[in-house]
Amino acid sequence: MAKKLLLEHADVPGIASYEVYRKHGGYASVEKALKTMSPDEVVEEVKKSGLRGRGGAGFPTGMKWSFLAKPEGVERHLVCNADESEPGTFKDRYLMEKIPHLLIEGMITSSYALGARRSYIYIRGEFMYVLRILEKAIAEAYANGMLGKNILGSGYDLDLVVAPGGGAYICGEETALLES
Ligand SMILES: Cc1cc2nc3c(=O)[nH]c(=O)nc-3n(C[C@H](O)[C@H](O)[C@H](O)COP(=O)(O)O)c2cc1C
C-alpha cells in the first residue's frame, strides 16, 4: 500500500493539539527552513520535491514560487485557498479539521520562502467549526513561538490570520477570492 504523506498521523488521538503534533515530528520543516536554509534554498527544495498544487490544476508548486519577483520593498502576503466549494469535495476540510497544525506549519515554511510577513487562510464561511479549530491551533502556535516575532530566534516575523468567506463557489477562484 502507498505510504500516506499528508494524513499519516490523522488518526493519532489528540493530533489537533500542538503538543501531540510536535511529538509526532510536527514543525520540523519550520525548524529546518528557518534555522538552516535561506528562502531561495527552500524554493529550490520544493522544486526538487515535485510537489504540486491541490487547487485543481496540479501546477508544480516550486515553479509557481520561482515566478515571483523578489519581495524587496513591497509587502507580500501568502493566501491559502481553503474555500473548497466544489460539491462533494472535502480533502481540505478533512485535513484542517484533523491536523490543523500541518496547514499552519506549511504556511510558515511557505511564507518564509516567499518573504511574506502577514499571511491568510481564506476559509469557506460554512466551515465555521473548522475556523474555530484553526484559530485554537494558531493561538497555540503563537504561544509556542512558531508565529509572531522572531520565530525560533531566526529573526523572521510572521502573523497568520484566518478570514472566513461568504460561501460562494466563485470565491474559490483566486482573483475573486482576494476581492472577497
Ligand atoms: C470557479 C473556480 C473555483 C475555484 N475554487 C477553488 C477552491 O475552492 N479551492 C482551491 O484550492 N482552488 C480553487 N480554484 C482554483 C484556484 O483558482 C487556484 O487556481 C488554486 O487555488 C491554485 O492553487 P494550487 O496551486 O495549490 O493548486 C477554483 C478555480 C475556479 C475557476
XYZ file of N, CA, C and O and ligand atoms in Angstrom:
751
model
N 0.829 -1.201 0.000
C 0.000 0.000 0.000
C 0.870 1.260 0.000
O 1.913 1.275 0.640
N 0.427 2.282 -0.688
C 1.189 3.535 -0.738
C 1.271 4.164 0.648
O 0.332 4.069 1.435
N 2.423 4.818 0.943
C 2.592 5.471 2.243
C 1.802 6.780 2.233
O 1.868 7.540 1.280
N 1.064 6.993 3.316
C 0.332 8.252 3.424
C 1.311 9.349 3.800
O 2.130 9.168 4.694
N 1.212 10.487 3.131
C 2.099 11.599 3.470
C 1.351 12.624 4.309
O 1.619 12.803 5.482
N 0.342 13.243 3.715
C -0.390 14.294 4.429
C -1.158 13.766 5.628
O -1.223 14.412 6.669
N -1.734 12.579 5.473
C -2.649 12.082 6.513
C -2.029 10.991 7.376
O -2.745 10.288 8.093
N -0.700 10.882 7.333
C -0.035 9.810 8.080
C -0.477 9.756 9.551
O -0.699 8.689 10.104
N -0.589 10.938 10.187
C -0.904 10.957 11.616
C -2.349 11.369 11.906
O -2.689 11.686 13.043
N -3.192 11.350 10.855
C -4.552 11.884 11.015
C -5.351 11.194 12.118
O -6.212 11.822 12.736
N -5.071 9.929 12.373
C -5.872 9.201 13.369
C -5.217 9.107 14.739
O -5.723 8.407 15.619
N -4.112 9.800 14.944
C -3.470 9.800 16.266
C -4.352 10.601 17.226
O -4.712 11.749 16.920
N -4.723 10.039 18.385
C -5.558 10.784 19.322
C -4.886 12.096 19.750
O -3.699 12.106 20.081
N -5.613 13.180 19.682
C -5.105 14.477 20.135
C -4.184 15.187 19.158
O -3.575 16.200 19.505
N -4.078 14.699 17.920
C -3.118 15.272 16.960
C -3.457 16.733 16.607
O -2.594 17.471 16.113
N -4.685 17.162 16.901
C -5.037 18.575 16.635
C -4.366 19.520 17.623
O -4.344 20.735 17.408
N -3.788 18.964 18.705
C -3.122 19.836 19.679
C -1.648 20.016 19.313
O -1.027 19.136 18.712
N -1.110 21.166 19.702
C 0.296 21.472 19.423
C 1.216 20.416 20.016
O 2.139 19.937 19.356
N 0.948 20.042 21.246
C 1.829 19.123 21.978
C 1.954 17.763 21.271
O 3.063 17.273 21.045
N 0.803 17.172 20.932
C 0.825 15.849 20.291
C 1.420 15.961 18.875
O 2.213 15.117 18.451
N 1.073 17.033 18.174
C 1.600 17.234 16.822
C 3.124 17.321 16.850
O 3.825 16.705 16.045
N 3.647 18.049 17.807
C 5.097 18.205 17.985
C 5.778 16.866 18.268
O 6.831 16.557 17.718
N 5.121 16.065 19.124
C 5.667 14.746 19.490
C 5.774 13.832 18.277
O 6.594 12.909 18.259
N 4.957 14.076 17.271
C 4.988 13.246 16.066
C 5.786 13.923 14.947
O 5.526 13.712 13.762
N 6.735 14.731 15.322
C 7.632 15.334 14.330
C 7.129 16.628 13.736
O 7.709 17.142 12.766
N 6.038 17.156 14.284
C 5.469 18.391 13.750
C 6.394 19.591 13.906
O 7.152 19.679 14.863
N 6.334 20.494 12.943
C 7.107 21.745 12.882
C 8.593 21.523 12.577
O 9.387 22.452 12.689
N 8.949 20.277 12.179
C 10.346 20.017 11.819
C 10.747 20.827 10.589
O 11.894 21.286 10.483
N 9.802 21.041 9.657
C 10.163 21.787 8.440
C 10.424 23.255 8.775
O 11.266 23.901 8.150
N 9.696 23.774 9.786
C 9.920 25.171 10.188
C 11.321 25.286 10.812
O 12.079 26.208 10.491
N 11.660 24.345 11.661
C 12.993 24.374 12.295
C 14.090 24.300 11.236
O 15.050 25.062 11.257
N 13.914 23.358 10.304
C 14.938 23.163 9.273
C 15.063 24.415 8.392
O 16.173 24.926 8.168
N 13.916 24.905 7.923
C 13.953 26.034 6.988
C 14.474 27.308 7.657
O 15.411 27.947 7.158
N 13.889 27.667 8.787
C 14.215 28.967 9.391
C 15.608 28.980 10.030
O 16.254 30.023 10.093
N 16.061 27.807 10.487
C 17.359 27.783 11.179
C 18.528 27.456 10.261
O 19.650 27.838 10.540
N 18.272 26.696 9.175
C 19.425 26.237 8.391
C 19.387 26.606 6.908
O 20.334 26.331 6.190
N 18.274 27.193 6.436
C 18.181 27.446 4.989
C 17.796 28.895 4.681
O 17.094 29.529 5.465
N 18.217 29.348 3.504
C 17.776 30.672 3.046
C 16.420 30.472 2.359
O 16.092 29.357 1.936
N 15.622 31.549 2.200
C 14.355 31.415 1.483
C 14.529 30.790 0.086
O 13.762 29.900 -0.304
N 15.562 31.198 -0.656
C 15.774 30.635 -2.001
C 16.055 29.138 -1.954
O 15.646 28.393 -2.844
N 16.759 28.716 -0.927
C 17.039 27.274 -0.790
C 15.756 26.481 -0.539
O 15.614 25.357 -1.011
N 14.825 27.085 0.195
C 13.540 26.400 0.431
C 12.788 26.263 -0.901
O 12.253 25.205 -1.216
N 12.793 27.326 -1.698
C 12.121 27.274 -3.005
C 12.735 26.152 -3.867
O 12.012 25.354 -4.478
N 14.064 26.075 -3.878
C 14.753 25.030 -4.655
C 14.358 23.638 -4.187
O 14.125 22.733 -4.979
N 14.294 23.467 -2.869
C 13.944 22.164 -2.288
C 12.506 21.761 -2.678
O 12.246 20.608 -3.008
N 11.605 22.735 -2.663
C 10.211 22.455 -3.034
C 10.138 22.109 -4.529
O 9.406 21.215 -4.929
N 10.953 22.795 -5.336
C 11.020 22.474 -6.769
C 11.455 21.028 -6.973
O 10.840 20.271 -7.707
N 12.550 20.671 -6.274
C 13.105 19.317 -6.414
C 12.128 18.241 -5.964
O 12.128 17.130 -6.485
N 11.294 18.575 -4.973
C 10.389 17.573 -4.393
C 9.287 17.134 -5.365
O 8.702 16.074 -5.218
N 9.004 17.993 -6.365
C 7.935 17.665 -7.317
C 6.542 17.939 -6.772
O 5.546 17.518 -7.369
N 6.461 18.647 -5.643
C 5.159 18.970 -5.038
C 4.274 19.740 -6.017
O 4.737 20.642 -6.716
N 2.993 19.363 -6.045
C 2.043 20.038 -6.940
C 0.876 20.620 -6.151
O 0.538 20.126 -5.081
N 0.235 21.649 -6.732
C -0.899 22.307 -6.082
C -2.100 21.385 -5.976
O -2.251 20.450 -6.760
N -2.950 21.693 -5.027
C -4.141 20.876 -4.794
C -5.412 21.621 -5.196
O -6.521 21.231 -4.840
N -5.274 22.699 -5.941
C -6.424 23.541 -6.281
C -7.148 23.092 -7.535
O -8.118 23.707 -7.956
N -6.689 22.009 -8.172
C -7.383 21.500 -9.357
C -6.454 21.297 -10.541
O -6.525 20.296 -11.236
N -5.532 22.254 -10.758
C -4.663 22.175 -11.935
C -3.416 21.322 -11.695
O -2.749 20.917 -12.645
N -3.096 21.053 -10.451
C -1.902 20.263 -10.136
C -0.633 20.953 -10.582
O 0.346 20.318 -10.984
N -0.619 22.256 -10.534
C 0.535 23.027 -11.019
C 1.740 22.830 -10.090
O 1.593 22.836 -8.871
N 2.974 22.660 -10.645
C 4.153 22.464 -9.795
C 4.404 23.677 -8.876
O 4.598 24.796 -9.359
N 4.377 23.425 -7.576
C 4.441 24.497 -6.576
C 5.746 25.300 -6.636
O 5.724 26.527 -6.639
N 6.866 24.595 -6.697
C 8.168 25.274 -6.695
C 8.318 26.178 -7.908
O 8.865 27.288 -7.824
N 7.792 25.715 -9.052
C 7.897 26.521 -10.286
C 7.052 27.796 -10.134
O 7.496 28.890 -10.473
N 5.855 27.628 -9.582
C 4.973 28.778 -9.345
C 5.669 29.800 -8.445
O 5.657 31.001 -8.717
N 6.314 29.310 -7.404
C 7.009 30.200 -6.472
C 8.160 30.941 -7.152
O 8.399 32.112 -6.871
N 8.862 30.232 -8.059
C 10.035 30.869 -8.661
C 9.650 31.951 -9.680
O 10.481 32.741 -10.097
N 8.371 32.022 -10.086
C 7.910 33.098 -10.982
C 7.814 34.437 -10.258
O 7.753 35.486 -10.890
N 7.728 34.411 -8.945
C 7.535 35.649 -8.184
C 8.807 36.479 -8.164
O 9.912 35.939 -8.047
N 8.612 37.794 -8.256
C 9.760 38.687 -8.131
C 10.210 38.688 -6.670
O 9.467 38.276 -5.778
N 11.414 39.151 -6.422
C 11.916 39.254 -5.042
C 11.001 40.193 -4.239
O 10.524 41.188 -4.773
N 10.771 39.892 -2.966
C 9.821 40.707 -2.197
C 10.362 42.053 -1.730
O 9.675 42.785 -1.042
N 11.575 42.417 -2.170
C 12.185 43.653 -1.657
C 11.322 44.890 -1.906
O 10.843 45.124 -3.013
N 11.120 45.667 -0.844
C 10.409 46.937 -0.968
C 8.898 46.829 -1.063
O 8.215 47.833 -1.128
N 8.372 45.631 -1.133
C 6.909 45.502 -1.164
C 6.464 44.590 -0.017
O 7.211 43.742 0.440
N 5.241 44.814 0.393
C 4.685 43.949 1.421
C 4.071 42.760 0.696
O 3.328 42.949 -0.271
N 4.381 41.580 1.141
C 3.830 40.408 0.453
C 3.001 39.571 1.420
O 3.346 39.443 2.588
N 1.909 39.015 0.887
C 1.051 38.156 1.701
C 0.873 36.816 0.998
O 0.728 36.780 -0.220
N 0.861 35.758 1.774
C 0.521 34.443 1.222
C -0.917 34.147 1.631
O -1.281 34.315 2.795
N -1.732 33.742 0.646
C -3.127 33.416 0.947
C -3.380 31.952 0.625
O -3.135 31.505 -0.499
N -3.838 31.212 1.621
C -4.194 29.812 1.406
C -5.656 29.740 1.006
O -6.533 30.265 1.694
N -5.903 29.088 -0.124
C -7.268 28.934 -0.610
C -7.915 27.712 0.055
O -7.691 26.583 -0.363
N -8.684 27.966 1.104
C -9.405 26.876 1.789
C -10.902 27.063 1.601
O -11.694 26.809 2.500
N -11.281 27.545 0.417
C -12.703 27.771 0.142
C -13.394 26.429 -0.105
O -14.450 26.162 0.444
N -12.743 25.632 -0.915
C -13.229 24.271 -1.203
C -14.746 24.189 -1.387
O -15.435 23.525 -0.612
N -15.238 24.878 -2.404
C -16.696 24.830 -2.590
C -17.154 23.864 -3.666
O -18.334 23.809 -3.983
N -16.220 23.104 -4.232
C -16.608 22.092 -5.224
C -17.536 21.083 -4.539
O -17.144 20.498 -3.513
N -18.746 20.878 -5.082
C -19.660 19.961 -4.391
C -19.034 18.579 -4.169
O -18.401 18.032 -5.069
N -19.181 18.052 -2.975
C -18.681 16.710 -2.666
C -17.205 16.638 -2.364
O -16.664 15.555 -2.159
N -16.516 17.776 -2.351
C -15.072 17.779 -2.092
C -14.826 18.100 -0.624
O -15.428 19.030 -0.088
N -13.962 17.324 0.017
C -13.702 17.618 1.428
C -12.271 17.310 1.835
O -11.990 17.114 2.998
N -11.346 17.272 0.882
C -9.957 16.954 1.218
C -9.333 18.012 2.128
O -8.609 17.686 3.068
N -9.627 19.288 1.850
C -9.020 20.367 2.638
C -9.673 20.469 4.023
O -8.991 20.638 5.026
N -11.001 20.348 4.018
C -11.728 20.437 5.296
C -11.255 19.320 6.231
O -10.986 19.554 7.413
N -11.127 18.114 5.693
C -10.699 16.959 6.492
C -9.322 17.214 7.108
O -9.092 16.994 8.296
N -8.427 17.711 6.287
C -7.058 17.972 6.744
C -7.029 19.039 7.851
O -6.390 18.875 8.886
N -7.782 20.121 7.639
C -7.767 21.226 8.619
C -8.426 20.821 9.922
O -8.015 21.242 11.000
N -9.461 19.980 9.807
C -10.194 19.547 10.988
C -9.363 18.582 11.816
O -9.296 18.681 13.042
N -8.664 17.670 11.135
C -7.910 16.629 11.817
C -6.538 17.103 12.280
O -6.122 16.832 13.394
N -5.787 17.748 11.361
C -4.395 18.126 11.662
C -4.175 19.600 11.328
O -3.420 19.934 10.412
N -4.804 20.506 12.074
C -4.691 21.929 11.715
C -3.254 22.440 11.719
O -2.904 23.306 10.917
N -2.419 21.861 12.598
C -1.039 22.352 12.672
C -0.234 22.031 11.410
O 0.763 22.693 11.127
N -0.669 21.020 10.656
C 0.029 20.690 9.411
C -0.099 21.849 8.421
O 0.862 22.228 7.745
N -1.300 22.422 8.344
C -1.505 23.572 7.460
C -0.720 24.782 7.974
O -0.075 25.488 7.191
N -0.743 24.989 9.283
C -0.025 26.139 9.851
C 1.483 25.992 9.600
O 2.148 26.942 9.183
N 1.990 24.789 9.785
C 3.413 24.529 9.523
C 3.743 24.839 8.057
O 4.735 25.519 7.764
N 2.891 24.383 7.156
C 3.112 24.649 5.732
C 3.051 26.139 5.423
O 3.838 26.645 4.605
N 2.144 26.834 6.077
C 2.019 28.286 5.852
C 3.277 29.022 6.336
O 3.720 29.973 5.696
N 3.834 28.595 7.463
C 5.028 29.274 7.992
C 6.217 29.054 7.050
O 6.896 30.000 6.644
N 6.436 27.793 6.683
C 7.586 27.482 5.821
C 7.435 28.146 4.454
O 8.391 28.722 3.925
N 6.215 28.120 3.907
C 5.984 28.735 2.597
C 6.121 30.257 2.678
O 6.712 30.886 1.789
N 5.581 30.852 3.736
C 5.660 32.313 3.895
C 7.116 32.746 4.012
O 7.524 33.772 3.446
N 7.910 31.966 4.728
C 9.342 32.257 4.870
C 10.014 32.212 3.489
O 10.762 33.130 3.113
N 9.710 31.163 2.722
C 10.322 31.010 1.392
C 9.973 32.181 0.482
O 10.784 32.606 -0.340
N 8.759 32.710 0.628
C 8.269 33.735 -0.296
C 8.441 35.156 0.229
O 8.162 36.118 -0.473
N 8.864 35.282 1.479
C 9.083 36.618 2.046
C 7.807 37.297 2.508
O 7.720 38.521 2.536
N 6.784 36.509 2.871
C 5.533 37.098 3.390
C 5.639 37.242 4.904
O 6.198 36.378 5.570
N 5.085 38.361 5.397
C 5.152 38.601 6.850
C 3.773 38.619 7.490
O 3.642 38.755 8.701
N 2.749 38.605 6.662
C 1.375 38.501 7.157
C 0.641 37.630 6.149
O 0.531 37.985 4.982
N 0.159 36.475 6.604
C -0.460 35.532 5.686
C -1.868 35.195 6.150
O -2.219 35.400 7.308
N -2.652 34.687 5.197
C -4.080 34.474 5.462
C -4.508 33.068 5.056
O -4.044 32.545 4.047
N -5.414 32.524 5.832
C -6.112 31.305 5.410
C -7.541 31.748 5.117
O -8.273 32.152 6.024
N -7.902 31.745 3.820
C -9.259 32.137 3.427
C -10.113 30.878 3.467
O -9.926 29.957 2.666
N -11.029 30.828 4.407
C -11.812 29.607 4.597
C -13.279 29.832 4.276
O -13.836 30.911 4.550
N -13.879 28.836 3.670
C -15.300 28.896 3.302
C -16.148 29.200 4.541
O -15.958 28.603 5.609
N -17.094 30.146 4.387
C -17.907 30.613 5.510
C -18.669 29.513 6.235
O -18.859 29.578 7.453
N -19.080 28.494 5.482
C -19.853 27.408 6.119
C -18.996 26.545 7.045
O -19.511 25.786 7.842
N -17.682 26.665 6.925
C -16.783 25.828 7.743
C -16.479 26.498 9.085
O -15.333 26.495 9.542
N -17.504 27.062 9.717
C -17.267 27.839 10.940
C -16.597 27.000 12.032
O -15.708 27.483 12.744
N -17.000 25.746 12.151
C -16.405 24.919 13.217
C -14.931 24.620 12.925
O -14.121 24.505 13.838
N -14.578 24.539 11.634
C -13.172 24.308 11.279
C -12.367 25.577 11.562
O -11.216 25.511 12.014
N -12.997 26.716 11.320
C -12.349 28.000 11.612
C -11.961 28.062 13.094
O -10.863 28.481 13.443
N -12.865 27.574 13.954
C -12.561 27.602 15.402
C -11.400 26.669 15.733
O -10.548 26.999 16.554
N -11.355 25.512 15.073
C -10.246 24.565 15.287
C -8.930 25.237 14.865
O -7.922 25.184 15.565
N -8.974 25.906 13.706
C -7.766 26.569 13.200
C -7.327 27.701 14.125
O -6.137 27.864 14.405
N -8.303 28.482 14.591
C -7.944 29.609 15.459
C -7.295 29.135 16.752
O -6.348 29.746 17.244
N -7.805 28.040 17.280
C -7.225 27.477 18.514
C -5.779 27.030 18.243
O -4.866 27.301 19.024
N -5.590 26.355 17.108
C -4.250 25.868 16.750
C -3.289 27.042 16.505
O -2.117 26.994 16.905
N -3.789 28.098 15.878
C -2.946 29.277 15.621
C -2.535 29.916 16.944
O -1.366 30.300 17.131
N -3.469 29.995 17.885
C -3.148 30.568 19.204
C -2.056 29.728 19.882
O -1.127 30.272 20.503
N -2.136 28.411 19.738
C -1.105 27.535 20.320
C 0.251 27.769 19.643
O 1.286 27.761 20.299
N 0.210 27.954 18.330
C 1.456 28.191 17.590
C 2.108 29.506 18.043
O 3.332 29.573 18.220
N 1.288 30.546 18.257
C 1.826 31.817 18.785
C 2.422 31.591 20.169
O 3.532 32.051 20.453
N 1.668 30.870 21.022
C 2.108 30.668 22.410
C 3.427 29.900 22.474
O 4.193 30.040 23.439
N 3.705 29.098 21.437
C 4.926 28.292 21.435
C 6.019 28.870 20.525
O 6.974 28.177 20.163
N 5.865 30.118 20.154
C 6.915 30.811 19.400
C 7.056 30.408 17.942
O 8.070 30.685 17.307
N 6.006 29.737 17.370
C 6.063 29.351 15.952
C 5.483 30.452 15.055
O 5.636 30.414 13.846
N 4.762 31.386 15.664
C 4.231 32.537 14.937
C 4.546 33.778 15.759
O 4.805 33.676 16.958
N 4.484 34.936 15.107
C 4.759 36.189 15.801
C 6.154 36.685 15.484
O 6.670 36.455 14.382
N 6.764 37.355 16.443
C 8.076 37.983 16.212
C 9.206 36.987 16.412
O 9.160 36.144 17.306
N 10.227 37.095 15.572
C 11.484 36.368 15.755
C 11.262 34.868 15.994
O 11.695 34.313 17.014
N 10.621 34.208 15.032
C 10.243 32.797 15.174
C 11.491 31.919 15.364
O 12.423 31.971 14.563
N 11.519 31.177 16.433
C 12.631 30.273 16.801
C 13.986 30.996 16.793
O 15.010 30.392 16.451
N 13.953 32.285 17.117
C 15.199 33.048 17.184
C 15.835 33.316 15.829
O 16.999 33.697 15.729
N 15.052 33.132 14.738
C 15.612 33.250 13.383
C 15.636 34.691 12.864
O 16.228 34.967 11.830
N 14.894 35.592 13.553
C 14.782 36.959 13.048
C 13.600 37.113 12.098
O 13.284 38.221 11.662
N 12.953 36.027 11.749
C 11.808 36.084 10.834
C 10.513 36.268 11.637
O 10.282 35.555 12.618
N 9.677 37.233 11.198
C 8.391 37.510 11.857
C 7.243 37.115 10.926
O 7.307 37.395 9.726
N 6.215 36.507 11.494
C 5.035 36.188 10.670
C 3.763 36.213 11.506
O 3.710 35.636 12.589
N 2.742 36.897 10.960
C 1.405 36.823 11.546
C 0.523 36.020 10.606
O 0.641 36.121 9.384
N -0.348 35.202 11.205
C -1.250 34.360 10.418
C -2.691 34.615 10.859
O -2.995 34.581 12.051
N -3.546 34.895 9.866
C -4.930 35.285 10.134
C -5.877 34.349 9.377
O -5.610 34.010 8.232
N -6.975 33.949 10.027
C -7.995 33.162 9.315
C -9.112 34.118 8.908
O -9.631 34.858 9.741
N -9.466 34.105 7.617
C -10.511 35.008 7.117
C -11.651 34.180 6.527
O -11.448 33.487 5.528
N -12.844 34.225 7.117
C -13.956 33.460 6.537
C -14.570 34.171 5.332
O -14.726 35.387 5.338
N -14.896 33.418 4.305
C -15.534 33.973 3.114
C -17.048 33.862 3.218
O -17.583 33.342 4.197
N -17.724 34.353 2.187
C -19.179 34.368 2.216
C -19.827 33.063 1.772
O -21.030 32.887 1.915
N -19.029 32.160 1.215
C -19.587 30.887 0.804
C -20.194 30.880 -0.581
O -21.282 30.375 -0.788
N -19.510 31.485 -1.560
C -19.964 31.420 -2.957
C -18.910 30.681 -3.770
O -17.718 30.902 -3.564
N -19.332 29.809 -4.676
C -18.389 28.967 -5.423
C -17.304 29.803 -6.102
O -16.125 29.466 -6.044
N -17.695 30.904 -6.699
C -16.754 31.732 -7.457
C -15.623 32.260 -6.565
O -14.518 32.545 -7.030
N -15.898 32.386 -5.267
C -14.873 32.914 -4.349
C -13.688 31.968 -4.175
O -12.691 32.334 -3.547
N -13.771 30.755 -4.712
C -12.618 29.857 -4.686
C -11.626 30.183 -5.789
O -10.456 29.808 -5.728
N -12.095 30.888 -6.817
C -11.198 31.309 -7.900
C -10.325 32.425 -7.337
O -10.811 33.307 -6.623
N -9.018 32.364 -7.627
C -8.100 33.192 -6.832
C -8.336 34.708 -6.881
O -8.209 35.383 -5.867
N -8.716 35.257 -8.065
C -8.909 36.713 -8.111
C -10.186 37.102 -7.356
O -10.208 38.101 -6.633
N -11.229 36.266 -7.486
C -12.491 36.523 -6.765
C -12.254 36.375 -5.258
O -12.780 37.139 -4.454
N -11.425 35.396 -4.918
C -11.101 35.155 -3.500
C -10.446 36.388 -2.874
O -10.875 36.863 -1.814
N -9.476 36.953 -3.558
C -8.778 38.119 -2.998
C -9.733 39.304 -2.886
O -9.711 40.042 -1.908
N -10.585 39.470 -3.919
C -11.570 40.554 -3.908
C -12.526 40.379 -2.722
O -12.835 41.315 -1.994
N -12.963 39.155 -2.527
C -13.920 38.833 -1.447
C -13.280 39.033 -0.083
O -13.885 39.565 0.830
C -14.655 28.969 -10.237
C -13.390 28.450 -9.594
C -13.452 27.985 -8.281
C -12.286 27.507 -7.645
N -12.365 27.058 -6.374
C -11.257 26.623 -5.726
C -11.315 26.218 -4.362
O -12.382 26.221 -3.754
N -10.148 25.810 -3.765
C -8.937 25.815 -4.436
O -7.923 25.449 -3.838
N -8.866 26.195 -5.722
C -9.981 26.597 -6.374
N -9.889 27.030 -7.695
C -8.559 27.114 -8.305
C -7.893 28.408 -7.822
O -8.326 29.489 -8.593
C -6.383 28.368 -7.866
O -6.005 28.054 -9.168
C -5.807 27.360 -6.916
O -6.155 27.662 -5.612
C -4.311 27.328 -7.078
O -3.739 26.630 -6.011
P -2.745 25.418 -6.197
O -1.532 25.933 -6.878
O -2.479 24.946 -4.816
O -3.431 24.365 -6.994
C -11.038 27.495 -8.339
C -11.000 27.948 -9.650
C -12.144 28.408 -10.289
C -12.043 28.900 -11.714
